[in-house]
Amino acid sequence: MRRALVLNAERRQALAAIRSLGRQGIAVTAMAEQRFTAGGLSKYTERSIRYPNPRDHEAAFLDVLLDELQRREYDLLLAGNNQTVVPVVESRDRLEPYVTVPHPEYATLMRGLDKGRTMMAAREAGIPHPTTLTPDELDLDAVESALDYPVVVKPRTAAGRQGVSVCDSAAELERVYERTRRQHGPLLVQEFIPNGGECGVYVLYDGDSERRAHVVQRRLRTVPPEGGLSTYRETFESPELVSLADDFLSALDWTGVAHVEFRIDPRNGEPKLIEINPHFWHSLPHAIASGVDFPYLLYQLAVEGECETVEGYQVGVRSQWLIGELAHVLASENALEAGRGVVRAAATNRNYDIASASDPLAMGGSLLGEGYNFVKRRLPKPL
């Protein structure tokens, strides 16, 4: 029997991978830190297992993972976020006697996870990107000689918008920089790119760094509303973005999947590289809905050694993340108007990240998981 082990079962991308592989008759075990998750309660999940928090208990996490791999045969191991993909890739030599790990090698992976290395690689490859400083300590004179305010402060390795701030003055930068550095570690100071549109190129590369599939989408709504995780998005064609992403990832000898994020600079219409996500992305269900089954294609490449090359995808496909849409409304200055937009979209949209009439328990698992995270974030930290 074909089997896959999918980590981060609380994540939308993990649920999408579980559904994709399950539909192909692959037996899936879902693993997560939480007891109840969307992936764990999916009808396509054969077994569900918990593991310790990988960030705080990495050795224990790896022990649980290795124990499962030794007890049961698996073909593929998929990590779904930064906290799991790093220890998995670092421990590739321990894991690969038992399972295929389809993620890039560590040095390549870190060029995606470390935004400082990402920007350096973009500079070397000639890919447009925000002017970026990577100071060990804040030097206001250096910042002001290279950048105009506002500037962006962001952690080099945090995911999404964690720790990201826009500073309008030197005083604000100095205050935010020290606070963020204490919380998140090494930082970047970047040119602020006004939001003329946020787009993503989603790709799959084989072992020879040849592109085998891609999808391009633009964000129609996000949380927070000024830019962030997409809650409503649409596929469209952009040969320019595909070419930029391909040039960049080919220069890195990329293998496996990646999400290359661009922001369109409204001052000149030029797309600027913002970051790389070196594993499956949150809006993976949308890419699958547009006709490109990334998880199964990756399984075929990694396990069977070959997959079809997918040249196209459906343009104009839209999809929603309903929990994110609610968060978008609550964070909007005009919540009533934002709510109307969400309802109008939901009235005609048929593609959702989690909600599915054929797999209803996954939505319950997602709501329980979101509630768990809500409570956990508000518990006092141990001394």
mmCIF file of C-alpha atoms in Angstrom:
data_model
loop_
_atom_site.group_PDB
_atom_site.id
_atom_site.type_symbol
_atom_site.label_atom_id
_atom_site.label_comp_id
_atom_site.label_asym_id
_atom_site.label_seq_id
_atom_site.Cartn_x
_atom_site.Cartn_y
_atom_site.Cartn_z
ATOM 1 C CA MET A 1 0.000 0.000 0.000
ATOM 2 C CA ARG A 2 1.171 3.539 -0.793
ATOM 3 C CA ARG A 3 1.439 5.688 2.339
ATOM 4 C CA ALA A 4 2.271 9.294 3.171
ATOM 5 C CA LEU A 5 2.991 11.036 6.460
ATOM 6 C CA VAL A 6 1.757 14.651 6.528
ATOM 7 C CA LEU A 7 2.881 17.026 9.292
ATOM 8 C CA ASN A 8 1.165 20.236 10.466
ATOM 9 C CA ALA A 9 -2.281 18.706 10.031
ATOM 10 C CA GLU A 10 -3.824 21.867 11.504
ATOM 11 C CA ARG A 11 -2.746 23.847 8.428
ATOM 12 C CA ARG A 12 -4.849 24.423 5.317
ATOM 13 C CA GLN A 13 -2.027 23.278 3.072
ATOM 14 C CA ALA A 14 -1.734 20.013 4.983
ATOM 15 C CA LEU A 15 -5.471 19.393 4.655
ATOM 16 C CA ALA A 16 -5.241 20.065 0.911
ATOM 17 C CA ALA A 17 -2.340 17.607 0.615
ATOM 18 C CA ILE A 18 -4.221 14.983 2.634
ATOM 19 C CA ARG A 19 -7.291 15.325 0.418
ATOM 20 C CA SER A 20 -5.209 15.235 -2.753
ATOM 21 C CA LEU A 21 -3.248 12.121 -1.791
ATOM 22 C CA GLY A 22 -6.283 10.406 -0.274
ATOM 23 C CA ARG A 23 -8.258 10.810 -3.481
ATOM 24 C CA GLN A 24 -5.457 8.956 -5.259
ATOM 25 C CA GLY A 25 -5.796 5.992 -2.909
ATOM 26 C CA ILE A 26 -2.712 6.851 -0.837
ATOM 27 C CA ALA A 27 -3.138 6.050 2.855
ATOM 28 C CA VAL A 28 -2.375 9.191 4.886
ATOM 29 C CA THR A 29 -1.312 9.587 8.491
ATOM 30 C CA ALA A 30 -1.812 13.133 9.801
ATOM 31 C CA MET A 31 0.506 14.456 12.498
ATOM 32 C CA ALA A 32 0.182 17.668 14.506
ATOM 33 C CA GLU A 33 0.875 19.249 17.845
ATOM 34 C CA GLN A 34 -2.858 19.602 18.524
ATOM 35 C CA ARG A 35 -5.393 16.891 19.290
ATOM 36 C CA PHE A 36 -8.123 18.142 16.941
ATOM 37 C CA THR A 37 -7.167 19.411 13.490
ATOM 38 C CA ALA A 38 -8.719 19.852 10.070
ATOM 39 C CA GLY A 39 -6.405 17.256 8.563
ATOM 40 C CA GLY A 40 -6.790 14.858 11.470
ATOM 41 C CA LEU A 41 -10.585 14.809 11.111
ATOM 42 C CA SER A 42 -10.627 14.603 7.322
ATOM 43 C CA LYS A 43 -12.266 11.499 5.884
ATOM 44 C CA TYR A 44 -9.099 10.988 3.834
ATOM 45 C CA THR A 45 -6.971 10.499 6.962
ATOM 46 C CA GLU A 46 -6.321 6.935 8.012
ATOM 47 C CA ARG A 47 -4.554 7.711 11.304
ATOM 48 C CA SER A 48 -3.874 10.806 13.411
ATOM 49 C CA ILE A 49 -0.867 11.235 15.739
ATOM 50 C CA ARG A 50 0.339 14.063 17.987
ATOM 51 C CA TYR A 51 3.912 15.277 18.375
ATOM 52 C CA PRO A 52 5.606 17.739 20.766
ATOM 53 C CA ASN A 53 6.029 21.380 19.774
ATOM 54 C CA PRO A 54 8.934 21.282 17.280
ATOM 55 C CA ARG A 55 10.117 24.777 18.177
ATOM 56 C CA ASP A 56 10.471 24.144 21.911
ATOM 57 C CA HIS A 57 11.104 20.376 21.903
ATOM 58 C CA GLU A 58 12.859 19.599 18.629
ATOM 59 C CA ALA A 59 14.599 16.431 19.848
ATOM 60 C CA ALA A 60 11.362 14.989 21.213
ATOM 61 C CA PHE A 61 9.540 15.911 17.996
ATOM 62 C CA LEU A 62 12.134 14.054 15.928
ATOM 63 C CA ASP A 63 11.999 11.051 18.262
ATOM 64 C CA VAL A 64 8.219 10.740 17.789
ATOM 65 C CA LEU A 65 8.604 11.141 14.036
ATOM 66 C CA LEU A 66 11.388 8.575 13.767
ATOM 67 C CA ASP A 67 9.489 6.113 15.969
ATOM 68 C CA GLU A 68 6.471 6.301 13.647
ATOM 69 C CA LEU A 69 8.630 5.815 10.558
ATOM 70 C CA GLN A 70 10.263 2.752 12.105
ATOM 71 C CA ARG A 71 6.928 1.233 13.114
ATOM 72 C CA ARG A 72 5.151 1.728 9.787
ATOM 73 C CA GLU A 73 6.278 1.925 6.169
ATOM 74 C CA TYR A 74 5.798 5.278 4.403
ATOM 75 C CA ASP A 75 6.702 6.499 0.939
ATOM 76 C CA LEU A 76 6.639 10.264 1.521
ATOM 77 C CA LEU A 77 7.061 12.723 4.401
ATOM 78 C CA LEU A 78 5.632 16.224 3.972
ATOM 79 C CA ALA A 79 6.446 19.074 6.370
ATOM 80 C CA GLY A 80 4.026 21.986 6.241
ATOM 81 C CA ASN A 81 5.661 24.988 7.908
ATOM 82 C CA ASN A 82 9.005 26.477 8.922
ATOM 83 C CA GLN A 83 9.015 24.883 12.373
ATOM 84 C CA THR A 84 8.821 21.339 10.996
ATOM 85 C CA VAL A 85 10.609 21.611 7.648
ATOM 86 C CA VAL A 86 13.908 22.789 9.195
ATOM 87 C CA PRO A 87 14.410 19.888 11.644
ATOM 88 C CA VAL A 88 13.151 17.422 9.021
ATOM 89 C CA VAL A 89 15.663 18.616 6.424
ATOM 90 C CA GLU A 90 18.466 18.874 9.002
ATOM 91 C CA SER A 91 17.723 15.258 10.004
ATOM 92 C CA ARG A 92 17.407 13.976 6.438
ATOM 93 C CA ASP A 93 20.171 11.375 6.988
ATOM 94 C CA ARG A 94 18.259 9.892 9.931
ATOM 95 C CA LEU A 95 14.882 9.911 8.171
ATOM 96 C CA GLU A 96 15.600 8.934 4.583
ATOM 97 C CA PRO A 97 16.448 5.285 5.327
ATOM 98 C CA TYR A 98 12.715 5.010 6.091
ATOM 99 C CA VAL A 99 10.975 7.596 3.887
ATOM 100 C CA THR A 100 11.483 10.041 1.015
ATOM 101 C CA VAL A 101 11.893 13.686 2.090
ATOM 102 C CA PRO A 102 10.927 15.820 -0.962
ATOM 103 C CA HIS A 103 12.163 19.161 0.395
ATOM 104 C CA PRO A 104 15.240 21.063 -0.872
ATOM 105 C CA GLU A 105 18.656 20.504 0.654
ATOM 106 C CA TYR A 106 19.382 22.574 3.772
ATOM 107 C CA ALA A 107 21.500 25.304 2.118
ATOM 108 C CA THR A 108 18.871 25.867 -0.569
ATOM 109 C CA LEU A 109 16.034 25.706 1.951
ATOM 110 C CA MET A 110 17.622 28.453 4.053
ATOM 111 C CA ARG A 111 17.839 30.735 1.028
ATOM 112 C CA GLY A 112 14.067 30.638 1.156
ATOM 113 C CA LEU A 113 13.517 30.730 4.914
ATOM 114 C CA ASP A 114 16.121 33.424 5.688
ATOM 115 C CA LYS A 115 14.824 36.591 4.028
ATOM 116 C CA GLY A 116 18.287 38.136 4.187
ATOM 117 C CA ARG A 117 19.690 35.281 2.112
ATOM 118 C CA THR A 118 16.662 35.503 -0.198
ATOM 119 C CA MET A 119 17.360 39.152 -0.964
ATOM 120 C CA MET A 120 21.076 38.474 -1.464
ATOM 121 C CA ALA A 121 20.226 35.688 -3.919
ATOM 122 C CA ALA A 122 17.781 37.981 -5.731
ATOM 123 C CA ARG A 123 20.498 40.615 -6.049
ATOM 124 C CA GLU A 124 22.906 38.044 -7.492
ATOM 125 C CA ALA A 125 20.294 36.776 -9.964
ATOM 126 C CA GLY A 126 19.225 40.268 -11.050
ATOM 127 C CA ILE A 127 15.643 39.855 -9.772
ATOM 128 C CA PRO A 128 13.896 43.135 -8.781
ATOM 129 C CA HIS A 129 13.470 43.347 -5.001
ATOM 130 C CA PRO A 130 13.220 45.964 -2.255
ATOM 131 C CA THR A 131 16.466 47.654 -1.265
ATOM 132 C CA THR A 132 17.474 45.677 1.822
ATOM 133 C CA LEU A 133 19.866 46.190 4.738
ATOM 134 C CA THR A 134 20.841 43.342 7.079
ATOM 135 C CA PRO A 135 22.457 45.125 10.024
ATOM 136 C CA ASP A 136 23.785 43.260 13.052
ATOM 137 C CA GLU A 137 23.011 46.419 14.999
ATOM 138 C CA LEU A 138 20.843 49.347 13.999
ATOM 139 C CA ASP A 139 22.782 52.136 12.284
ATOM 140 C CA LEU A 140 20.398 55.033 11.630
ATOM 141 C CA ASP A 141 22.923 56.880 9.477
ATOM 142 C CA ALA A 142 23.318 53.853 7.211
ATOM 143 C CA VAL A 143 19.549 53.421 6.969
ATOM 144 C CA GLU A 144 18.950 57.068 6.117
ATOM 145 C CA SER A 145 21.686 57.110 3.484
ATOM 146 C CA ALA A 146 20.204 54.051 1.719
ATOM 147 C CA LEU A 147 16.455 54.362 2.274
ATOM 148 C CA ASP A 148 13.659 56.900 2.535
ATOM 149 C CA TYR A 149 10.952 56.672 5.174
ATOM 150 C CA PRO A 150 8.738 54.785 5.625
ATOM 151 C CA VAL A 151 10.879 51.669 5.991
ATOM 152 C CA VAL A 152 9.953 48.090 6.814
ATOM 153 C CA VAL A 153 11.404 46.122 9.727
ATOM 154 C CA LYS A 154 10.967 42.356 9.564
ATOM 155 C CA PRO A 155 12.546 39.257 11.130
ATOM 156 C CA ARG A 156 14.859 37.327 8.843
ATOM 157 C CA THR A 157 13.246 33.958 9.551
ATOM 158 C CA ALA A 158 9.714 34.526 10.915
ATOM 159 C CA ALA A 159 6.772 33.355 8.798
ATOM 160 C CA GLY A 160 4.222 35.656 7.200
ATOM 161 C CA ARG A 161 3.765 39.038 8.866
ATOM 162 C CA GLN A 162 5.045 37.987 12.302
ATOM 163 C CA GLY A 163 7.105 40.843 13.699
ATOM 164 C CA VAL A 164 6.731 43.001 10.548
ATOM 165 C CA SER A 165 6.401 46.772 11.144
ATOM 166 C CA VAL A 166 6.336 49.861 8.943
ATOM 167 C CA CYS A 167 8.216 52.784 10.514
ATOM 168 C CA ASP A 168 7.637 56.395 9.458
ATOM 169 C CA SER A 169 10.546 57.998 11.308
ATOM 170 C CA ALA A 170 13.977 57.366 12.799
ATOM 171 C CA ALA A 171 12.554 57.501 16.322
ATOM 172 C CA GLU A 172 9.929 54.883 15.502
ATOM 173 C CA LEU A 173 12.502 52.709 13.747
ATOM 174 C CA GLU A 174 14.839 52.801 16.745
ATOM 175 C CA ARG A 175 12.034 51.867 19.126
ATOM 176 C CA VAL A 176 10.556 49.108 16.944
ATOM 177 C CA TYR A 177 13.914 47.637 15.943
ATOM 178 C CA GLU A 178 15.071 46.864 19.477
ATOM 179 C CA ARG A 179 11.720 45.457 20.555
ATOM 180 C CA THR A 180 11.419 43.241 17.468
ATOM 181 C CA ARG A 181 15.019 42.047 17.712
ATOM 182 C CA ARG A 182 14.449 40.899 21.299
ATOM 183 C CA GLN A 183 11.352 38.962 20.273
ATOM 184 C CA HIS A 184 12.388 37.537 16.898
ATOM 185 C CA GLY A 185 16.175 37.697 16.545
ATOM 186 C CA PRO A 186 18.107 39.068 13.512
ATOM 187 C CA LEU A 187 16.231 41.609 11.403
ATOM 188 C CA LEU A 188 16.051 43.255 7.996
ATOM 189 C CA VAL A 189 15.408 46.909 7.256
ATOM 190 C CA GLN A 190 13.852 47.279 3.833
ATOM 191 C CA GLU A 191 12.539 49.789 1.371
ATOM 192 C CA PHE A 192 8.762 50.086 1.726
ATOM 193 C CA ILE A 193 6.973 49.006 -1.462
ATOM 194 C CA PRO A 194 3.451 50.499 -1.684
ATOM 195 C CA ASN A 195 0.831 47.838 -2.317
ATOM 196 C CA GLY A 196 -0.012 47.923 -6.000
ATOM 197 C CA GLY A 197 -1.102 44.287 -5.841
ATOM 198 C CA GLU A 198 0.234 41.107 -4.240
ATOM 199 C CA CYS A 199 0.770 38.064 -6.443
ATOM 200 C CA GLY A 200 2.135 34.572 -5.979
ATOM 201 C CA VAL A 201 3.762 32.133 -8.367
ATOM 202 C CA TYR A 202 3.389 28.529 -7.229
ATOM 203 C CA VAL A 203 5.778 26.048 -8.793
ATOM 204 C CA LEU A 204 7.043 22.476 -8.795
ATOM 205 C CA TYR A 205 10.578 21.561 -9.894
ATOM 206 C CA ASP A 206 12.006 18.120 -10.543
ATOM 207 C CA GLY A 207 15.401 16.809 -9.436
ATOM 208 C CA ASP A 208 17.093 18.513 -12.395
ATOM 209 C CA SER A 209 15.579 21.910 -11.440
ATOM 210 C CA GLU A 210 13.211 21.801 -14.412
ATOM 211 C CA ARG A 211 9.823 23.424 -13.852
ATOM 212 C CA ARG A 212 7.029 20.846 -14.139
ATOM 213 C CA ALA A 213 3.976 22.869 -13.071
ATOM 214 C CA HIS A 214 2.976 26.392 -12.077
ATOM 215 C CA VAL A 215 -0.008 28.540 -11.107
ATOM 216 C CA VAL A 216 -0.172 32.329 -10.703
ATOM 217 C CA GLN A 217 -2.686 34.033 -8.430
ATOM 218 C CA ARG A 218 -3.418 37.528 -7.185
ATOM 219 C CA ARG A 219 -4.807 38.425 -3.785
ATOM 220 C CA LEU A 220 -8.233 40.053 -3.821
ATOM 221 C CA ARG A 221 -8.578 40.256 -0.038
ATOM 222 C CA THR A 222 -6.109 39.677 2.772
ATOM 223 C CA VAL A 223 -5.796 39.652 6.532
ATOM 224 C CA PRO A 224 -4.768 42.182 7.648
ATOM 225 C CA PRO A 225 -6.573 44.170 4.930
ATOM 226 C CA GLU A 226 -3.486 46.228 3.996
ATOM 227 C CA GLY A 227 -1.624 43.080 2.939
ATOM 228 C CA GLY A 228 -0.894 39.637 4.325
ATOM 229 C CA LEU A 229 -2.405 36.150 4.083
ATOM 230 C CA SER A 230 -4.881 35.883 1.224
ATOM 231 C CA THR A 231 -8.490 35.223 2.188
ATOM 232 C CA TYR A 232 -9.932 35.637 -1.340
ATOM 233 C CA ARG A 233 -7.851 35.208 -4.470
ATOM 234 C CA GLU A 234 -7.992 34.620 -8.208
ATOM 235 C CA THR A 235 -5.838 32.821 -10.760
ATOM 236 C CA PHE A 236 -4.576 34.818 -13.738
ATOM 237 C CA GLU A 237 -1.899 34.628 -16.401
ATOM 238 C CA SER A 238 1.401 36.463 -16.006
ATOM 239 C CA PRO A 239 4.282 35.261 -18.185
ATOM 240 C CA GLU A 240 6.427 38.030 -16.658
ATOM 241 C CA LEU A 241 6.012 36.754 -13.092
ATOM 242 C CA VAL A 242 6.506 33.137 -14.137
ATOM 243 C CA SER A 243 9.707 34.097 -15.965
ATOM 244 C CA LEU A 244 11.042 36.039 -12.955
ATOM 245 C CA ALA A 245 10.250 33.192 -10.558
ATOM 246 C CA ASP A 246 11.754 30.637 -12.916
ATOM 247 C CA ASP A 247 14.936 32.651 -13.422
ATOM 248 C CA PHE A 248 15.333 33.025 -9.672
ATOM 249 C CA LEU A 249 14.627 29.434 -8.633
ATOM 250 C CA SER A 250 16.629 27.950 -11.500
ATOM 251 C CA ALA A 251 19.621 29.998 -10.342
ATOM 252 C CA LEU A 252 19.199 28.357 -6.914
ATOM 253 C CA ASP A 253 18.992 24.832 -8.425
ATOM 254 C CA TRP A 254 15.609 24.500 -6.745
ATOM 255 C CA THR A 255 13.856 21.146 -6.336
ATOM 256 C CA GLY A 256 10.342 20.435 -5.066
ATOM 257 C CA VAL A 257 7.641 23.036 -4.479
ATOM 258 C CA ALA A 258 7.896 26.750 -3.752
ATOM 259 C CA HIS A 259 5.747 29.846 -3.539
ATOM 260 C CA VAL A 260 7.427 32.987 -4.849
ATOM 261 C CA GLU A 261 5.701 36.151 -3.613
ATOM 262 C CA PHE A 262 5.778 39.465 -5.472
ATOM 263 C CA ARG A 263 4.386 42.906 -4.709
ATOM 264 C CA ILE A 264 3.659 45.189 -7.642
ATOM 265 C CA ASP A 265 5.238 48.618 -7.125
ATOM 266 C CA PRO A 266 2.542 51.133 -8.213
ATOM 267 C CA ARG A 267 5.201 53.810 -8.710
ATOM 268 C CA ASN A 268 6.544 52.091 -11.815
ATOM 269 C CA GLY A 269 4.483 48.912 -12.267
ATOM 270 C CA GLU A 270 7.503 46.702 -11.563
ATOM 271 C CA PRO A 271 7.033 43.449 -9.611
ATOM 272 C CA LYS A 272 9.358 43.185 -6.617
ATOM 273 C CA LEU A 273 10.297 39.874 -5.016
ATOM 274 C CA ILE A 274 9.189 39.803 -1.378
ATOM 275 C CA GLU A 275 9.905 36.257 -0.207
ATOM 276 C CA ILE A 276 9.981 32.538 -0.973
ATOM 277 C CA ASN A 277 7.913 29.955 0.831
ATOM 278 C CA PRO A 278 9.974 26.737 0.462
ATOM 279 C CA HIS A 279 7.133 24.318 1.275
ATOM 280 C CA PHE A 280 3.425 24.053 0.536
ATOM 281 C CA TRP A 281 1.619 27.368 0.926
ATOM 282 C CA HIS A 282 -1.613 28.336 2.724
ATOM 283 C CA SER A 283 -3.631 28.764 -0.489
ATOM 284 C CA LEU A 284 -2.664 25.344 -1.887
ATOM 285 C CA PRO A 285 -6.391 24.408 -2.118
ATOM 286 C CA HIS A 286 -6.819 27.235 -4.626
ATOM 287 C CA ALA A 287 -4.012 25.975 -6.850
ATOM 288 C CA ILE A 288 -5.560 22.500 -6.826
ATOM 289 C CA ALA A 289 -8.983 23.975 -7.665
ATOM 290 C CA SER A 290 -7.429 25.618 -10.715
ATOM 291 C CA GLY A 291 -6.453 22.213 -12.078
ATOM 292 C CA VAL A 292 -2.891 21.593 -10.836
ATOM 293 C CA ASP A 293 -2.691 18.822 -8.243
ATOM 294 C CA PHE A 294 0.640 19.817 -6.700
ATOM 295 C CA PRO A 295 0.671 17.252 -3.839
ATOM 296 C CA TYR A 296 0.110 14.266 -6.095
ATOM 297 C CA LEU A 297 2.543 15.565 -8.710
ATOM 298 C CA LEU A 298 5.153 15.927 -5.961
ATOM 299 C CA TYR A 299 4.392 12.407 -4.719
ATOM 300 C CA GLN A 300 4.869 11.026 -8.232
ATOM 301 C CA LEU A 301 8.166 12.869 -8.702
ATOM 302 C CA ALA A 302 9.594 11.988 -5.301
ATOM 303 C CA VAL A 303 8.404 8.395 -5.007
ATOM 304 C CA GLU A 304 7.843 7.160 -8.564
ATOM 305 C CA GLY A 305 10.546 9.271 -10.217
ATOM 306 C CA GLU A 306 8.381 10.988 -12.827
ATOM 307 C CA CYS A 307 5.224 13.037 -13.312
ATOM 308 C CA GLU A 308 3.487 14.744 -16.183
ATOM 309 C CA THR A 309 4.505 18.303 -17.028
ATOM 310 C CA VAL A 310 1.471 20.532 -16.530
ATOM 311 C CA GLU A 311 1.654 23.466 -18.923
ATOM 312 C CA GLY A 312 -1.554 25.305 -18.027
ATOM 313 C CA TYR A 313 -4.233 25.894 -15.429
ATOM 314 C CA GLN A 314 -7.711 27.416 -15.255
ATOM 315 C CA VAL A 315 -7.636 31.219 -15.264
ATOM 316 C CA GLY A 316 -10.249 33.222 -13.352
ATOM 317 C CA VAL A 317 -10.773 30.619 -10.617
ATOM 318 C CA ARG A 318 -11.557 32.232 -7.262
ATOM 319 C CA SER A 319 -11.527 30.710 -3.787
ATOM 320 C CA GLN A 320 -12.066 31.768 -0.174
ATOM 321 C CA TRP A 321 -10.712 31.000 3.257
ATOM 322 C CA LEU A 322 -13.894 31.611 5.256
ATOM 323 C CA ILE A 323 -12.296 31.971 8.708
ATOM 324 C CA GLY A 324 -9.800 34.418 7.204
ATOM 325 C CA GLU A 325 -12.612 36.313 5.495
ATOM 326 C CA LEU A 326 -14.255 36.829 8.904
ATOM 327 C CA ALA A 327 -10.929 38.078 10.296
ATOM 328 C CA HIS A 328 -10.636 40.440 7.308
ATOM 329 C CA VAL A 329 -14.065 41.911 8.070
ATOM 330 C CA LEU A 330 -13.282 42.364 11.763
ATOM 331 C CA ALA A 331 -9.983 44.101 10.934
ATOM 332 C CA SER A 332 -11.470 46.436 8.298
ATOM 333 C CA GLU A 333 -12.132 50.113 8.945
ATOM 334 C CA ASN A 334 -15.530 49.738 7.278
ATOM 335 C CA ALA A 335 -16.615 46.326 8.529
ATOM 336 C CA LEU A 336 -20.101 46.627 6.998
ATOM 337 C CA GLU A 337 -18.821 47.235 3.485
ATOM 338 C CA ALA A 338 -16.155 44.545 3.885
ATOM 339 C CA GLY A 339 -18.813 42.108 5.065
ATOM 340 C CA ARG A 340 -20.939 42.833 2.027
ATOM 341 C CA GLY A 341 -17.997 42.054 -0.230
ATOM 342 C CA VAL A 342 -17.410 38.736 1.513
ATOM 343 C CA VAL A 343 -21.087 37.765 1.276
ATOM 344 C CA ARG A 344 -21.252 38.703 -2.417
ATOM 345 C CA ALA A 345 -18.242 36.509 -3.125
ATOM 346 C CA ALA A 346 -19.595 33.601 -1.058
ATOM 347 C CA ALA A 347 -22.893 33.736 -2.974
ATOM 348 C CA THR A 348 -21.184 32.763 -6.235
ATOM 349 C CA ASN A 349 -17.918 31.110 -5.125
ATOM 350 C CA ARG A 350 -17.737 27.326 -4.981
ATOM 351 C CA ASN A 351 -14.120 26.855 -3.908
ATOM 352 C CA TYR A 352 -13.171 26.985 -0.239
ATOM 353 C CA ASP A 353 -9.892 26.230 1.514
ATOM 354 C CA ILE A 354 -11.473 24.065 4.203
ATOM 355 C CA ALA A 355 -15.274 23.866 3.954
ATOM 356 C CA SER A 356 -16.408 20.853 1.916
ATOM 357 C CA ALA A 357 -19.770 19.106 1.785
ATOM 358 C CA SER A 358 -17.986 15.830 1.006
ATOM 359 C CA ASP A 359 -15.495 16.199 3.898
ATOM 360 C CA PRO A 360 -17.482 18.088 6.580
ATOM 361 C CA LEU A 361 -15.597 17.075 9.732
ATOM 362 C CA ALA A 362 -12.477 18.900 8.543
ATOM 363 C CA MET A 363 -14.210 22.239 9.139
ATOM 364 C CA GLY A 364 -15.013 21.189 12.706
ATOM 365 C CA GLY A 365 -11.391 20.245 13.240
ATOM 366 C CA SER A 366 -10.304 23.613 11.890
ATOM 367 C CA LEU A 367 -12.629 25.503 14.238
ATOM 368 C CA LEU A 368 -11.433 23.473 17.238
ATOM 369 C CA GLY A 369 -7.827 24.084 16.219
ATOM 370 C CA GLU A 370 -8.390 27.822 15.813
ATOM 371 C CA GLY A 371 -9.999 27.902 19.253
ATOM 372 C CA TYR A 372 -7.023 26.049 20.723
ATOM 373 C CA ASN A 373 -4.609 28.546 19.179
ATOM 374 C CA PHE A 374 -6.721 31.502 20.358
ATOM 375 C CA VAL A 375 -6.605 30.289 23.977
ATOM 376 C CA LYS A 376 -2.924 29.291 23.785
ATOM 377 C CA ARG A 377 -1.871 32.754 22.565
ATOM 378 C CA ARG A 378 -3.564 34.333 25.559
ATOM 379 C CA LEU A 379 -2.225 32.045 28.276
ATOM 380 C CA PRO A 380 0.578 33.538 30.388
ATOM 381 C CA LYS A 381 4.049 32.468 29.272
ATOM 382 C CA PRO A 382 5.968 30.253 31.723
ATOM 383 C CA LEU A 383 8.720 32.007 33.629
#
